[in-house]
XYZ file of C-alpha atoms in Angstrom:
108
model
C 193.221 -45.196 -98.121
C 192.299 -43.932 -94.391
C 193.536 -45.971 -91.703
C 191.703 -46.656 -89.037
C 193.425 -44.220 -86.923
C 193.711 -40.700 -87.648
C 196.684 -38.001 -86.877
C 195.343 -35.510 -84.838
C 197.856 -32.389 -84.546
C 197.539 -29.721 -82.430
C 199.872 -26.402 -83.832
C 200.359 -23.835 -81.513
C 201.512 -19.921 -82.994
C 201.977 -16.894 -80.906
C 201.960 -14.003 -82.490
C 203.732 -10.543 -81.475
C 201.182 -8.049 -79.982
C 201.548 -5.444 -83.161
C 201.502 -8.717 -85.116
C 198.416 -10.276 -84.374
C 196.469 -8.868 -87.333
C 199.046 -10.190 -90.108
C 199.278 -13.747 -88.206
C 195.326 -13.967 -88.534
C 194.835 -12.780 -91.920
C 197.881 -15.610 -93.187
C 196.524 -18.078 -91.219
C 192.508 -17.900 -92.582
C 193.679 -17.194 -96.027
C 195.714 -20.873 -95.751
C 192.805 -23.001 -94.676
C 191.068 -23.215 -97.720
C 193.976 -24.392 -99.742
C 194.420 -26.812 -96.547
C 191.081 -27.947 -96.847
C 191.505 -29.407 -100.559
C 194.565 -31.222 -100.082
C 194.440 -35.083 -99.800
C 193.362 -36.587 -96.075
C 192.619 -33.423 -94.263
C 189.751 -34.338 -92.465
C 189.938 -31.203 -90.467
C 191.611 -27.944 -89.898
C 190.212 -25.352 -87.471
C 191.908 -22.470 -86.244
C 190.947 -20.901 -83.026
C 192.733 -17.421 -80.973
C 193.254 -16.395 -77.431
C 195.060 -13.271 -77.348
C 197.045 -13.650 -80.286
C 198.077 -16.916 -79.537
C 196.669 -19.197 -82.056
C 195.875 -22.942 -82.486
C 195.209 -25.510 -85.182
C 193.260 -28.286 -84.582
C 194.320 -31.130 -87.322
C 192.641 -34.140 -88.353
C 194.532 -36.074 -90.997
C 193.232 -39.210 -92.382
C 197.116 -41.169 -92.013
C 200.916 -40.339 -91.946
C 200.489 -40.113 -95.594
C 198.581 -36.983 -95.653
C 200.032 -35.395 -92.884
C 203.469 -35.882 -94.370
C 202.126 -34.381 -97.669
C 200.629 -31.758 -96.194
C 204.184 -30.604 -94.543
C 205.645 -30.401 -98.083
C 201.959 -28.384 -98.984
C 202.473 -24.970 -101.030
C 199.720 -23.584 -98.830
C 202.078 -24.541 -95.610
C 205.281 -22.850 -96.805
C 203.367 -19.942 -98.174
C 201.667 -19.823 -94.875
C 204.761 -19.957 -92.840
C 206.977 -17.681 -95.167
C 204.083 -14.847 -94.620
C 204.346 -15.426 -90.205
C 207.602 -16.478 -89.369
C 208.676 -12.845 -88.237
C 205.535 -12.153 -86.943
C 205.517 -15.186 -84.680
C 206.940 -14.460 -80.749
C 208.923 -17.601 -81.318
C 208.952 -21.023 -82.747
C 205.250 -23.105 -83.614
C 204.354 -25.677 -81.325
C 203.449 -28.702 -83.190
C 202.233 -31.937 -81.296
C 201.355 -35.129 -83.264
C 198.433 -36.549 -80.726
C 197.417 -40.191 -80.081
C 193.227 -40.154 -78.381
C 192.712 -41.912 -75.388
C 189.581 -42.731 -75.784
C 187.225 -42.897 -72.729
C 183.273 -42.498 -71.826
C 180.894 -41.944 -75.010
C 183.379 -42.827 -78.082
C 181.027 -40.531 -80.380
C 182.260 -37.286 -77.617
C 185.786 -38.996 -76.225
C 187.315 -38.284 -79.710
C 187.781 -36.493 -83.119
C 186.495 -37.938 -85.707
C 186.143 -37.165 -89.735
């Protein structure tokens, strides 16, 4: 059951410049599998000069704790890890909500 207050993560991968191809290839061919599992509510992926970031949305610690134990995640991270210039950056995120709710936060 969802709680009434989502996990947003924020995951943070640079790549190395002659990597950046590989890293975006893994990364797009993960999300669908991502997509399925139980309590994503979203999972966008977005690039700035090879560095790139998902945007998480998981419906409670539940899901985001299954989804860290996902085969889609360790396939996913066996496929970058040497093409990544150094470790992920993976924040767990709490909204301060402020002005219009409907645009101050994410939402499923």
């Amino acid at each position: 059951m969802a709680s009434e207050n989502p996990i947003v993560v924020v995951a943070t991968m640079t790549a190395k410049p002659e990597s950046v191809d590989a890293v975006r290839t893994a990364c797009t061919q993960a999300i669908e599998a991502v997509h399925a599992e139980p309590g994503c509510e979203l999972y966008s992926l977005h690039e700035a000069n090879g560095t790139f970031v998902f945007v998480e949305q998981w419906a409670d610690e539940e899901a985001l704790k299954t989804h860290g134990t996902a085969p889609a995640i360790g396939a996913l991270f066996g496929a970058i890890g040497e093409h990544l210039d150094g470790a992920p950056d993976i924040k767990m995120l709490q909204p301060i909500v402020a002005g219009d709710p409907a645009k101050g936060q994410l939402r499923g």
